[in-house]
Coordinates of C-alpha atoms (C1' of nucleotides) in Angstrom, one line a residue:
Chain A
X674 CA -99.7 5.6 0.3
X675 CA -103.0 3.4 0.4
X676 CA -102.6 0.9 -2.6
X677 CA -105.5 -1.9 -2.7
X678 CA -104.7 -5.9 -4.1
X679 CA -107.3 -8.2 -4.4
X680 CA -106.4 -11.0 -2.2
X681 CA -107.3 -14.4 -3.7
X682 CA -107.9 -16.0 0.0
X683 CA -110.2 -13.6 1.2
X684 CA -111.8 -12.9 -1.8
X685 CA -111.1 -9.0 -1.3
X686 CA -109.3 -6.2 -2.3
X687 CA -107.2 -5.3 0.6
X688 CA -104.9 -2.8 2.0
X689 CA -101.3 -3.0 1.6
X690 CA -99.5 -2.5 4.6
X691 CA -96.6 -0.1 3.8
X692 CA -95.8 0.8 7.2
X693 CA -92.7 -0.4 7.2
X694 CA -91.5 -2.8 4.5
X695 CA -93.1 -4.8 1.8
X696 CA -91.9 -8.1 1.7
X697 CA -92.9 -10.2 -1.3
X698 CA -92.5 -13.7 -2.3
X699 CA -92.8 -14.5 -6.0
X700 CA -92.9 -18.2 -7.2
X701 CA -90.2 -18.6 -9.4
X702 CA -89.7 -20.8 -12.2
X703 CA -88.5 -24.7 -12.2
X704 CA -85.2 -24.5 -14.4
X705 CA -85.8 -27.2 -16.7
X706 CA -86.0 -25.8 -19.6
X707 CA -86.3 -22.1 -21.2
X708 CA -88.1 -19.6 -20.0
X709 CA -91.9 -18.4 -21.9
X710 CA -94.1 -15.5 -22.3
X711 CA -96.4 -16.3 -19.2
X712 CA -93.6 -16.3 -17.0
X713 CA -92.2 -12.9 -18.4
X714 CA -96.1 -11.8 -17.6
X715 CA -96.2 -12.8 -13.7
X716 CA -92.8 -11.3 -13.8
X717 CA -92.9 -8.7 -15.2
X718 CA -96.2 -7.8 -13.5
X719 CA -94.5 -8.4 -10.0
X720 CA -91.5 -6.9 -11.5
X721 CA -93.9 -3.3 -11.9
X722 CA -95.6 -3.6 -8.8
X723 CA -92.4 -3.4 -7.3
X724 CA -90.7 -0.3 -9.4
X725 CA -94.3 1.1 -8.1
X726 CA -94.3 0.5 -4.7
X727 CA -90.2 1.7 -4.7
X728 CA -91.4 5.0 -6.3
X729 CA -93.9 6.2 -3.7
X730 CA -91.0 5.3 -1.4
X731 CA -91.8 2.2 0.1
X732 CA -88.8 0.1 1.0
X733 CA -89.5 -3.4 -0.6
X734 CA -88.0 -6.7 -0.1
X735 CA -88.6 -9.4 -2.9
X736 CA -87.2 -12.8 -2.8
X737 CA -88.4 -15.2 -6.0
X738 CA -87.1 -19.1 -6.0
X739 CA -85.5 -21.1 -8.5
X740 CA -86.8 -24.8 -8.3
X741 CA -83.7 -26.4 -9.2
X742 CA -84.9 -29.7 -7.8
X743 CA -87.7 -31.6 -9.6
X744 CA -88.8 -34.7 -11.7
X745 CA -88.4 -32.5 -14.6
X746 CA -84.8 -31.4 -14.3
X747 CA -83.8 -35.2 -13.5
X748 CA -85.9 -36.5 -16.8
X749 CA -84.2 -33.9 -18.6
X750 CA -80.8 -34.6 -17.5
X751 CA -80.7 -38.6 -17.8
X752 CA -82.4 -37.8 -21.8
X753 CA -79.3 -35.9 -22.1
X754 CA -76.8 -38.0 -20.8
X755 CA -75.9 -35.0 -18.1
X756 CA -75.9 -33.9 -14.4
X757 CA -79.3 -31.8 -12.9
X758 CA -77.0 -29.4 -12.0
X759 CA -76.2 -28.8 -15.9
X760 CA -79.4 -28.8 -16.6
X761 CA -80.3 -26.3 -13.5
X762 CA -77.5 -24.0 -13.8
X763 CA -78.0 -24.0 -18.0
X764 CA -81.4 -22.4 -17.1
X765 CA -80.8 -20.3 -14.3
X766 CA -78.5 -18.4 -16.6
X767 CA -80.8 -18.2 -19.3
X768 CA -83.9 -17.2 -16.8
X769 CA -81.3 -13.8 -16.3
X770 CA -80.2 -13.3 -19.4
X771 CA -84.2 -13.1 -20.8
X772 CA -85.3 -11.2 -18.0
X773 CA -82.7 -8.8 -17.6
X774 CA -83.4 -7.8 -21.8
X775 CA -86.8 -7.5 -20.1
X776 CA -85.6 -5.1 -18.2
X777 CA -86.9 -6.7 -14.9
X778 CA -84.8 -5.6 -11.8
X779 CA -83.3 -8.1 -9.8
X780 CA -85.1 -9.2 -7.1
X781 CA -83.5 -8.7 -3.5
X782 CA -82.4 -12.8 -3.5
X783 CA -82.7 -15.5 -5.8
X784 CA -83.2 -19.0 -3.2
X785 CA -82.4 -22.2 -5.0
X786 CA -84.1 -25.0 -3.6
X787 CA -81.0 -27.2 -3.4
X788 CA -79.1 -24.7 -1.2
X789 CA -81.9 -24.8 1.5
X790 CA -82.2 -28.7 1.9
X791 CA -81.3 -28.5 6.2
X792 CA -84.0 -25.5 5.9
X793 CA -86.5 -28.0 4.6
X794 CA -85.9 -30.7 6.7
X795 CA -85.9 -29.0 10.1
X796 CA -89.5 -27.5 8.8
X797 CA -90.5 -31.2 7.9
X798 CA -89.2 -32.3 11.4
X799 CA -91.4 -29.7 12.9
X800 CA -94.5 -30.9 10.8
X801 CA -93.9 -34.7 12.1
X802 CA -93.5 -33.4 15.8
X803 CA -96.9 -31.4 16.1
X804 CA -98.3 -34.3 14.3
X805 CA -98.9 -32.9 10.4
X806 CA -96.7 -35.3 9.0
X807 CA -96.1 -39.2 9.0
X808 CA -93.8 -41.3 7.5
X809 CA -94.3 -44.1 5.0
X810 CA -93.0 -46.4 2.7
X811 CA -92.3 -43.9 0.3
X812 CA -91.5 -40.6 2.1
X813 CA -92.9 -38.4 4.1
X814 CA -96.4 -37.1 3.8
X815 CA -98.0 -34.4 4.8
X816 CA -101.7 -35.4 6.7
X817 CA -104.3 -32.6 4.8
X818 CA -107.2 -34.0 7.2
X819 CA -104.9 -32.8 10.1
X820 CA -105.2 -29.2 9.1
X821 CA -108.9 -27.8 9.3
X822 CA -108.6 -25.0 6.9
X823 CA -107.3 -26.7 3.8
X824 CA -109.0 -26.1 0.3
X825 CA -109.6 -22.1 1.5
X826 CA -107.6 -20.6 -0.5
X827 CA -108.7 -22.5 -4.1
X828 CA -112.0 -22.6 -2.5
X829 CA -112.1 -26.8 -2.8
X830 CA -113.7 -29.1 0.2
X831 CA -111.9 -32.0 0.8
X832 CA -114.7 -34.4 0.5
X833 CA -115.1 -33.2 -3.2
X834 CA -111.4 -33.3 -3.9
X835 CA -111.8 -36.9 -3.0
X836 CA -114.7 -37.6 -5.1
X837 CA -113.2 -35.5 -7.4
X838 CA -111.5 -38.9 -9.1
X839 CA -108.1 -38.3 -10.4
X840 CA -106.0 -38.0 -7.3
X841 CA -103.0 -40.1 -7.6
X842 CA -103.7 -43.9 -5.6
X843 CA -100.8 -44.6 -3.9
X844 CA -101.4 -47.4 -1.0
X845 CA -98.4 -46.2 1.3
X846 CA -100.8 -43.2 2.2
X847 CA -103.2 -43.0 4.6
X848 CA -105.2 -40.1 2.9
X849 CA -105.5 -39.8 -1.3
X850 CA -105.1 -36.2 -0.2
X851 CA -101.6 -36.2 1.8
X852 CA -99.1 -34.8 -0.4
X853 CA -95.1 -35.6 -0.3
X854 CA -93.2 -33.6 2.4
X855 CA -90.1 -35.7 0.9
X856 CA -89.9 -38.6 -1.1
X857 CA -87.5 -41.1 -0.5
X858 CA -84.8 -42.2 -3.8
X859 CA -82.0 -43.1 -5.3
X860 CA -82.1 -41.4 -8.6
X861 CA -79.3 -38.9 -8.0
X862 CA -79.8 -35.9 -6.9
X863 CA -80.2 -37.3 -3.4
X864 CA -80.1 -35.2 0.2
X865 CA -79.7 -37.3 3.3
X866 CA -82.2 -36.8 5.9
X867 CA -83.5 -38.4 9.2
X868 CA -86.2 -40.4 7.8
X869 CA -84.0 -41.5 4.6
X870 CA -82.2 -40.6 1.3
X871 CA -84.0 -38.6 -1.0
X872 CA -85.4 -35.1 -2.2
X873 CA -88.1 -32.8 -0.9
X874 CA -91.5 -32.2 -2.9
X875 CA -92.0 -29.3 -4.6
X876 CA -94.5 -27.3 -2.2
X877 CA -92.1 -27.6 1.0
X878 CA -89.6 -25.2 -0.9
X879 CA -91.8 -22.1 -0.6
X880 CA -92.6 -22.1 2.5
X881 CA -89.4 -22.9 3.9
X882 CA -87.4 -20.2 2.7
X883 CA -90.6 -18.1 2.5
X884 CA -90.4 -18.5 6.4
X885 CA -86.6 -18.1 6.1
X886 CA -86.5 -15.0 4.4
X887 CA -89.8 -13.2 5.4
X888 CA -91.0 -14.5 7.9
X889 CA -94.0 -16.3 9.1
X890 CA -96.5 -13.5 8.3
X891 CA -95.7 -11.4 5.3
X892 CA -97.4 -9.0 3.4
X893 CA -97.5 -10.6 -0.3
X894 CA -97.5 -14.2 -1.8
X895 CA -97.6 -14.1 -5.5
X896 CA -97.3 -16.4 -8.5
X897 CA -99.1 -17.6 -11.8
X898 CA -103.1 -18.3 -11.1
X899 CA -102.2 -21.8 -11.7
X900 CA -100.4 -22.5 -8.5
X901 CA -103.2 -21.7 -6.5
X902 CA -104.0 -25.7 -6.2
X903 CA -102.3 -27.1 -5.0
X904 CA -99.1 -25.7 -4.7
X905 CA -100.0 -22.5 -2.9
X906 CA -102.9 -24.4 -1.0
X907 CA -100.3 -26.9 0.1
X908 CA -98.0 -24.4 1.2
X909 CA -100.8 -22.6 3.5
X910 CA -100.9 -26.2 5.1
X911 CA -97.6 -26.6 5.8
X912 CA -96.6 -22.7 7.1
X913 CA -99.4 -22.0 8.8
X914 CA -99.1 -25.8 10.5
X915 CA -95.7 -25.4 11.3
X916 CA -96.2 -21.4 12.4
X917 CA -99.5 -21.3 13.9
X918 CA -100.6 -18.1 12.6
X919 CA -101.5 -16.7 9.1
X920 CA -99.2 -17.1 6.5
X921 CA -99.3 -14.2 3.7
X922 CA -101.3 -10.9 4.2
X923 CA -102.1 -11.2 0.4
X924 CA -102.2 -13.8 -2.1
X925 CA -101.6 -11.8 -5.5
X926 CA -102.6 -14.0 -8.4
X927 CA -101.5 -13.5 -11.9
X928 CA -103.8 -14.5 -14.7
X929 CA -102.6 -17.2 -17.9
X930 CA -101.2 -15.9 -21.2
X931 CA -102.9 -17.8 -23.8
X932 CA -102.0 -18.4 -27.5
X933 CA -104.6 -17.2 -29.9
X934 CA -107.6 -17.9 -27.3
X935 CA -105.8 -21.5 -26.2
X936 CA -103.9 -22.8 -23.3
X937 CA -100.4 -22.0 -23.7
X938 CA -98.7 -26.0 -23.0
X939 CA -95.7 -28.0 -24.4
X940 CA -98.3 -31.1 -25.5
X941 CA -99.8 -28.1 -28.0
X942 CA -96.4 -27.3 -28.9
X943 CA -97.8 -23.5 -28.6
X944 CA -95.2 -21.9 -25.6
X945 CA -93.6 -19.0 -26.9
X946 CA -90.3 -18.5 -25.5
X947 CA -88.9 -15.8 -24.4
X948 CA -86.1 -15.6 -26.4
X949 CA -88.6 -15.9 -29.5
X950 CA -90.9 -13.5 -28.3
X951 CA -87.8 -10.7 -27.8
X952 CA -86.3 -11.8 -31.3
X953 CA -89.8 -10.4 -32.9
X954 CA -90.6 -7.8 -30.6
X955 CA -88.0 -6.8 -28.3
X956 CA -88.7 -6.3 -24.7
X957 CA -90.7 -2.6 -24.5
X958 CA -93.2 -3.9 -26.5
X959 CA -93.6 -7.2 -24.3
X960 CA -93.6 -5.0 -21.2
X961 CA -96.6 -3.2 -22.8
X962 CA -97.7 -6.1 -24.2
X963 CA -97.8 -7.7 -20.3
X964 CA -99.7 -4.7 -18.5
X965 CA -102.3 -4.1 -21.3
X966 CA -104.6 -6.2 -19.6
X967 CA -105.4 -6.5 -15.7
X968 CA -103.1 -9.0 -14.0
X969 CA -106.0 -11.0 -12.7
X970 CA -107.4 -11.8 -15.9
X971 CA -105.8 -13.6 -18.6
X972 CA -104.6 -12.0 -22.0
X973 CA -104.1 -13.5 -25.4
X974 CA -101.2 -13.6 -27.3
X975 CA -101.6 -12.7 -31.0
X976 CA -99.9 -10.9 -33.5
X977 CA -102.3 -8.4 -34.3
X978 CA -102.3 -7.2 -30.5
X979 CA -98.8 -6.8 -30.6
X980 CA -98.8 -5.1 -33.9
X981 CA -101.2 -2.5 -32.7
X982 CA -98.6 -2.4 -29.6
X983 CA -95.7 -1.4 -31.8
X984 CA -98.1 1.7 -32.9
X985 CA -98.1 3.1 -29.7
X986 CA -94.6 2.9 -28.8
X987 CA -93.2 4.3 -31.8
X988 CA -95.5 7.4 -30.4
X989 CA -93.6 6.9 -27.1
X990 CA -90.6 7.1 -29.1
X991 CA -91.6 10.1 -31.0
X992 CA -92.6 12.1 -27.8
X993 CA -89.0 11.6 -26.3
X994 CA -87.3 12.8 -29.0
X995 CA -89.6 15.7 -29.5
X996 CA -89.0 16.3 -25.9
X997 CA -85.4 16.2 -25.1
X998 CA -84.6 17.9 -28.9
X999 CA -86.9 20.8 -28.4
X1000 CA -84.9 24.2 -28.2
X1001 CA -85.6 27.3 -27.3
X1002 CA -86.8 29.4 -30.0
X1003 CA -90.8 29.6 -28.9
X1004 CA -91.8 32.1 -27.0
X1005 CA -92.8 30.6 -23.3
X1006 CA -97.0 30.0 -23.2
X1007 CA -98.7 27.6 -22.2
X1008 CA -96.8 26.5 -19.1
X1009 CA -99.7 26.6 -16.3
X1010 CA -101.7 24.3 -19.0
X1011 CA -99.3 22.0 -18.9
X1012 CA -97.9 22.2 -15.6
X1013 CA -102.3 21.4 -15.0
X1014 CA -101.6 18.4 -17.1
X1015 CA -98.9 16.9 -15.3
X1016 CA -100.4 17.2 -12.2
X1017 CA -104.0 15.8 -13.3
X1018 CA -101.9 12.4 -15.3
X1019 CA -99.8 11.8 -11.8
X1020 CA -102.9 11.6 -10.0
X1021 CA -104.8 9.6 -12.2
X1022 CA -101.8 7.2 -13.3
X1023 CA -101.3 6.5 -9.6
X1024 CA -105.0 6.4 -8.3
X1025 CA -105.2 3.7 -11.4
X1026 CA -102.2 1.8 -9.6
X1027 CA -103.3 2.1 -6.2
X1028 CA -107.1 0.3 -7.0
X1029 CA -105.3 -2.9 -7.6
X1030 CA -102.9 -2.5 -9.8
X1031 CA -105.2 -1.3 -12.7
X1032 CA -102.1 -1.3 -15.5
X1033 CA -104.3 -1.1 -18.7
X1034 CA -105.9 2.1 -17.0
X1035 CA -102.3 3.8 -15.9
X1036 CA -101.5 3.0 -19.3
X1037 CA -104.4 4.8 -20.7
X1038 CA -103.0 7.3 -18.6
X1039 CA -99.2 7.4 -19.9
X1040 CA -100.5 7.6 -23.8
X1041 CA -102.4 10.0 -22.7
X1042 CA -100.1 12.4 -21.7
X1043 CA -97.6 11.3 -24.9
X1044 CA -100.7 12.6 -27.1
X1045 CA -100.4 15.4 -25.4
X1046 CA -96.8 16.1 -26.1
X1047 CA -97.5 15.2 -29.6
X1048 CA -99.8 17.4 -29.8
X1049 CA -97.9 20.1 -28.9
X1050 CA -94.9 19.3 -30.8
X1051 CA -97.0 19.2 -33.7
X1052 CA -98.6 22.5 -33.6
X1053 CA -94.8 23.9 -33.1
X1054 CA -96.0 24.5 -29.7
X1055 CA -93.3 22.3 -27.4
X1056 CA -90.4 24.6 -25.8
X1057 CA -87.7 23.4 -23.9
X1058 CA -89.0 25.1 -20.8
X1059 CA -92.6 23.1 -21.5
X1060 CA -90.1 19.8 -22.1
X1061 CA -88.4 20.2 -18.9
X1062 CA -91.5 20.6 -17.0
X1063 CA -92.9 17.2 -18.7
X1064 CA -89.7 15.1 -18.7
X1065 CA -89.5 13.9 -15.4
X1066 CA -93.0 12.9 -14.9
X1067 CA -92.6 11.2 -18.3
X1068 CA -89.8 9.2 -17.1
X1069 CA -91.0 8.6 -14.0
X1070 CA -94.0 6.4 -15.4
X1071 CA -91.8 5.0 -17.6
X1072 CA -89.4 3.8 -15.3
X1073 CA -92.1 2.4 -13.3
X1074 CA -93.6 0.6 -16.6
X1075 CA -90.2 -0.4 -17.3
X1076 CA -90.0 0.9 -20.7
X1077 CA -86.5 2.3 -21.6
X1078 CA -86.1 4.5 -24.8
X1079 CA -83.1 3.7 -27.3
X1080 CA -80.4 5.8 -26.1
X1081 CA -77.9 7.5 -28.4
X1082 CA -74.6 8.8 -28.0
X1083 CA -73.0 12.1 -28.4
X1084 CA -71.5 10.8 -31.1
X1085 CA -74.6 9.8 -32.8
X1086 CA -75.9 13.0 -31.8
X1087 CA -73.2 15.0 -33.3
X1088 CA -73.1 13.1 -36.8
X1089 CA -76.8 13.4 -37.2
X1090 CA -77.1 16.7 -36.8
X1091 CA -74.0 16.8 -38.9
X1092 CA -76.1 14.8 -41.5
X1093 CA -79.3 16.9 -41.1
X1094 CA -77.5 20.3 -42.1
X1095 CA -75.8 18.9 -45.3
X1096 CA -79.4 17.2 -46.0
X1097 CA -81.1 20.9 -45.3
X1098 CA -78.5 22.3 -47.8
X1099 CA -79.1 19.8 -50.6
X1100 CA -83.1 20.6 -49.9
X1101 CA -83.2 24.4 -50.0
X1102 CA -80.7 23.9 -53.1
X1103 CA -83.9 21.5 -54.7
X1104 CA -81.2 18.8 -55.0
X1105 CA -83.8 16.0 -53.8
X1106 CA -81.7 12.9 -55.1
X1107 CA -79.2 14.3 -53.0
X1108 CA -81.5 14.9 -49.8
X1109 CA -82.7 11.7 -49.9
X1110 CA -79.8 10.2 -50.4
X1111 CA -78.5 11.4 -47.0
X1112 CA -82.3 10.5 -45.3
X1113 CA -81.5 7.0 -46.4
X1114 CA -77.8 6.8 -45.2
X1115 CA -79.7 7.9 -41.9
X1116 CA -82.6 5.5 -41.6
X1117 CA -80.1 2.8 -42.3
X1118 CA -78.9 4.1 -38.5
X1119 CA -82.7 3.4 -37.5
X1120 CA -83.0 7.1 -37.2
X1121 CA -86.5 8.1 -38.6
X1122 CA -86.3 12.5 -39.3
X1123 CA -88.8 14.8 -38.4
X1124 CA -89.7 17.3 -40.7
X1125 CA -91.2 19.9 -38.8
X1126 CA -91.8 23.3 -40.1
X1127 CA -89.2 25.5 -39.9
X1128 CA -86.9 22.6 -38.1
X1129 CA -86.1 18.9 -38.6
X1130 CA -85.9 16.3 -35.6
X1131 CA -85.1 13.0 -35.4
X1132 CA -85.8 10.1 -33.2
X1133 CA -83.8 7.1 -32.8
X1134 CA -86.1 3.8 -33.2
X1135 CA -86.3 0.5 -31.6
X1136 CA -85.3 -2.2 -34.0
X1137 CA -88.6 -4.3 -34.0
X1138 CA -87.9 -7.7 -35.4
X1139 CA -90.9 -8.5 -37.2
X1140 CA -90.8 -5.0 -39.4
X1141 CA -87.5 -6.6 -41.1
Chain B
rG664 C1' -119.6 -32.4 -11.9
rG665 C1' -117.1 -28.7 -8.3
rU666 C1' -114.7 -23.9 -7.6
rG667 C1' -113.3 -19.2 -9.5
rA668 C1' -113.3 -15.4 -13.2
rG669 C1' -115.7 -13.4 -17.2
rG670 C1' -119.2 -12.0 -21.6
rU671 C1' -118.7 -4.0 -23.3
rG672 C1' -118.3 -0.8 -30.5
rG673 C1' -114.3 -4.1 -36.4
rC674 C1' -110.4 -5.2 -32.4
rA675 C1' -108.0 -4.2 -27.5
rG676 C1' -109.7 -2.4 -22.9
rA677 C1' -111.6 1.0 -18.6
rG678 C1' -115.9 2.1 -16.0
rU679 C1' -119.9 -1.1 -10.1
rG680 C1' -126.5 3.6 -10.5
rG681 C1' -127.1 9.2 -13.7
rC682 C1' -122.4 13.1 -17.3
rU683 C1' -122.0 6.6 -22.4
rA684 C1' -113.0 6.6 -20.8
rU685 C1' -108.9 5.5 -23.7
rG686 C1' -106.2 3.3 -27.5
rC687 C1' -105.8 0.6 -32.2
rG688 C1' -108.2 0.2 -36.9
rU689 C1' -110.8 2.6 -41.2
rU690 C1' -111.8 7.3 -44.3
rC691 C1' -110.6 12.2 -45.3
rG692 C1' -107.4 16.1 -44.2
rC693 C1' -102.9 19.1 -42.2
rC694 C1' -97.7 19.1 -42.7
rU695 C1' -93.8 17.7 -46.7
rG696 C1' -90.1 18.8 -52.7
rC697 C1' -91.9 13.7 -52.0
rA698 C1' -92.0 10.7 -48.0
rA699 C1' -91.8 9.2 -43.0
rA700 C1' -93.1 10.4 -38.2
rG701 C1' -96.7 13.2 -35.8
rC702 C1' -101.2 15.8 -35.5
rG703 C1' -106.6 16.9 -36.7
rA704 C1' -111.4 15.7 -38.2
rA705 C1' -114.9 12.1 -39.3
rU706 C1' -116.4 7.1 -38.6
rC707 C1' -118.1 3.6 -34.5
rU708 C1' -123.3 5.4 -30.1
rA709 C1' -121.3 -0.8 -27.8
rU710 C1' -122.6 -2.9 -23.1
rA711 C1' -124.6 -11.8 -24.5
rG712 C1' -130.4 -12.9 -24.4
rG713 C1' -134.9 -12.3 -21.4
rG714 C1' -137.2 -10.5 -17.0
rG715 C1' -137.1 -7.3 -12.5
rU716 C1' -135.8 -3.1 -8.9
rU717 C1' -135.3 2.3 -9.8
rC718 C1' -137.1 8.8 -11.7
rA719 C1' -132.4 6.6 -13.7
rA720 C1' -128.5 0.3 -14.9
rA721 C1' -123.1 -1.8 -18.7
rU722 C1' -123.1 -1.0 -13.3
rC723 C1' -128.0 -4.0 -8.4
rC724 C1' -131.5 -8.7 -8.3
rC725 C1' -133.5 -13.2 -10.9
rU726 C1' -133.0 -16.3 -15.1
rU727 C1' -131.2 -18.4 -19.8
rC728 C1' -127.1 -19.1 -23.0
rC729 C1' -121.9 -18.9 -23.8
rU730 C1' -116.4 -18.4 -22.8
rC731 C1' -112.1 -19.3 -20.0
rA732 C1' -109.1 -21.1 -16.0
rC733 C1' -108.2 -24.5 -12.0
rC734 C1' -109.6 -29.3 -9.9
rU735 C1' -102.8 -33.7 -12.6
rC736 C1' -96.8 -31.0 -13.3
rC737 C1' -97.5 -25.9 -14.8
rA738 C1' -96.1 -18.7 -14.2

RNA sequence: GGUGAGGUGGCAGAGUGGCUAUGCGUUCGCCUGCAAAGCGAAUCUAUAGGGGUUCAAAUCCCUUCCUCACCUCCA
């Protein structure tokens, strides 16, 4: 496959290498508190790009870190009278239980900072020894003026970042710039390590278990546009210092959810959690909600989009049950139409995915193809052999979106249909109280009937929780 | 101030030189015992303003205006 990702350092779409496999490192999230809907986004986006490249049969290998060591967790725990590793584990558990209603897969592992401490220090040992580091009163520092090529990734020049006024003044450095390797304390939690007690900085996580785990020259680097500076800036520094050659083949940058046009932050009090965010919509409509625009630029969050969202996947909904109720009583035409129609929405679903990553269009793509079906089903049109020859393609781009259809049971099946007869009987007797009666005892089940023609389906609906 | 990304119909959102996606919305209609769901038709002829290149521009160049993000922890 030849799949094209615009690569924030070069300022280029470029090829992914799938020659062998894809390794992928995802910045995860600091557990500190609960996960929100931008997370879900860079998530879920990486989360797709993944079911993507696994479909075409590309073997991938995608490691995301938990920060489970930061200012944050340790202000959080001493305001509640607690341990960080209450605070950390609290989180990580809730970061699982949101994303796995999500629907994302697991990634391959899950690194917690705190478990690769010796990992950190022997990088930051390396760093002092070819001279990128020094040591000073308050930890160790990483020298940026040491390493010609930083600010090329976020595009900065270091005279201007100095200019640029609101860099932290701390005397103990030699440079404004120089950013903590590890910082020595004795606010618990605390690691021992040659040059004292103390924890490491945030940016010296990445790239040590980056390095750990992929290796010094992998093919993708993602995370939220945000961490571009400094974090990811910081972490070129120190990997490609310690490493001597290029550090990711790609740096895939997601763009910022905002909140009706503003910048999603705890001081506006306008984060949207996850947990909210599922509660009103659930998670296929989030999913949809997350690809609708192109991951590099940022989307808005507002109700009305989401409304409009719900539209389109109760069509989604409609077309499945159309699809896998159809029976057999057509006569067979129209198969080399439709068999023309797969074919032409494979193509252009994936040619949309391969020029980076274009979701919104491969979603264009998937409705599409559902209006078809639709179409068909309406005009009395769909056979089974017709739904047969469209299923798997449909669920193919759905598994790759991530989009799971309510499931029923036999069960269900069996006292619906049950249902539906006694209902047709009370009809074709004119008995309509009846009827409708038995339409209502259904819908209570979230089962919407189809009234077709000479037949009556029904679809089983996701409960949305802003319709109630 | 610096850097980057943008400004496309009522809304969302593709499209990097020519054939003006797509979806939502709105109106009417089909279907129905009535609904619902679905479908159809109609509506909308958009490309921030100005200039230029070209036979031809949303698409290339110049310019003006505007928006957003990052430059501090942040997905």
């Amino acid at each position: 496959m030849k799949m094209r990702i615009f690569d924030t350092l070069s300022v280029a779409e470029k090829n992914i290498d799938t020659s062998s496999s894809v390794r992928i490192y995802l910045c995860g999230v600091t557990v500190y508190d609960e996960s929100h809907i931008g997370h879900a986004r860079t998530i879920i986006v990486f989360d797709t790009l993944r079911r993507y490249l696994e479909s075409k049969g590309v073997k991938v290998n995608l490691v995301q870190n938990f920060t489970d060591v930061d200012d944050k967790i340790i202000n959080r725990a001493k305001k509640e009278n607690t341990s960080a590793e209450t605070i950390t584990t609290r989180y990580i558990k809730n970061y699982f239980d949101d994303f796995d209603k999500l629907n994302v897969k697991r990634a391959d592992l899950y690194p917690k900072a705190t478990e690769h401490i010796t990992d950190m220090i022997d990088l930051i040992k390396g760093l002092i020894e070819k001279g990128f580091a020094y040591t000073s009163k308050n930890g160790v520092y990483f020298s940026v003026s040491k390493f010609k090529d930083y600010g090329k990734l976020s595009k900065k020049k270091i005279d201007e970042l100095v200019s640029g006024a609101r860099v932290e003044v701390d005397e103990t450095k030699k440079d404004p710039l120089d950013f903590a390797l590890w910082k020595f304390s004795d606010d618990s939690p605390t690691w021992e390590s040659p040059w004292g007690n103390g924890r490491p900085g945030w940016h010296i996580e990445c790239s040590a278990m980056s390095l750990k785990y992929l290796g010094s020259n992998f093919e993708i680097h993602g995370g939220g546009r945000d961490l571009i500076f400094p974090h990811h800036e910081n972490e070129i520094a120190q990997s490609e210092s310690f490493s001597g050659i290029n550090f990711a083949k790609i740096w895939m940058h997601v763009g910022m959810v905002t909140i009706n046009g503003e910048k999603m932050s705890k001081s506006l009090g306008n984060t949207k959690s996850i947990d909210h965010v599922l509660k009103r919509w659930g998670p296929n409509i989030i999913r949809l909600f997350c690809l609708s625009g192109h991951y590099t630029k940022p989307i808005d969050y507002s109700e009305d989009i989401l409304k409009e969202t719900i539209t389109k996947w109760r069509q989604v909904e409609n077309c499945y049950f159309e699809m896998i109720l159809a029976d057999n009583s057509q006569a067979i035409d129209g198969l080399d139409q439709i068999r023309n129609i797969i074919q032409e929405s494979k193509a252009e679903f994936d040619s949309a995915l391969d020029s980076d990553f274009n979701t919104p269009l491969a979603l264009g793509v998937f409705f599409k193809l559902v209006k078809n079906i639709n179409q068909l089903a309406s005009s009395e049109k769909l056979t089974k052999t017709i739904s047969d020859a469209v299923l798997p393609t449909f669920q193919e781009m759905s598994s790759i979106l991530g989009l799971q259809v309510i499931q029923v049971t036999d069960n269900e099946k069996n006292m619906i249909s049950n249902l539906i007869k006694q209902r047709d009987i009370f009809r074709s007797q004119k008995k309509f109280l009846e009827a409708d009666a038995i339409r209502k005892q259904i819908s209570d089940m979230n089962i919407v009937l189809i009234d077709h023609k000479n037949k009556t389906l029904w679809m089983k609906q996701e409960k949305i929780g802003i319709e109630d």
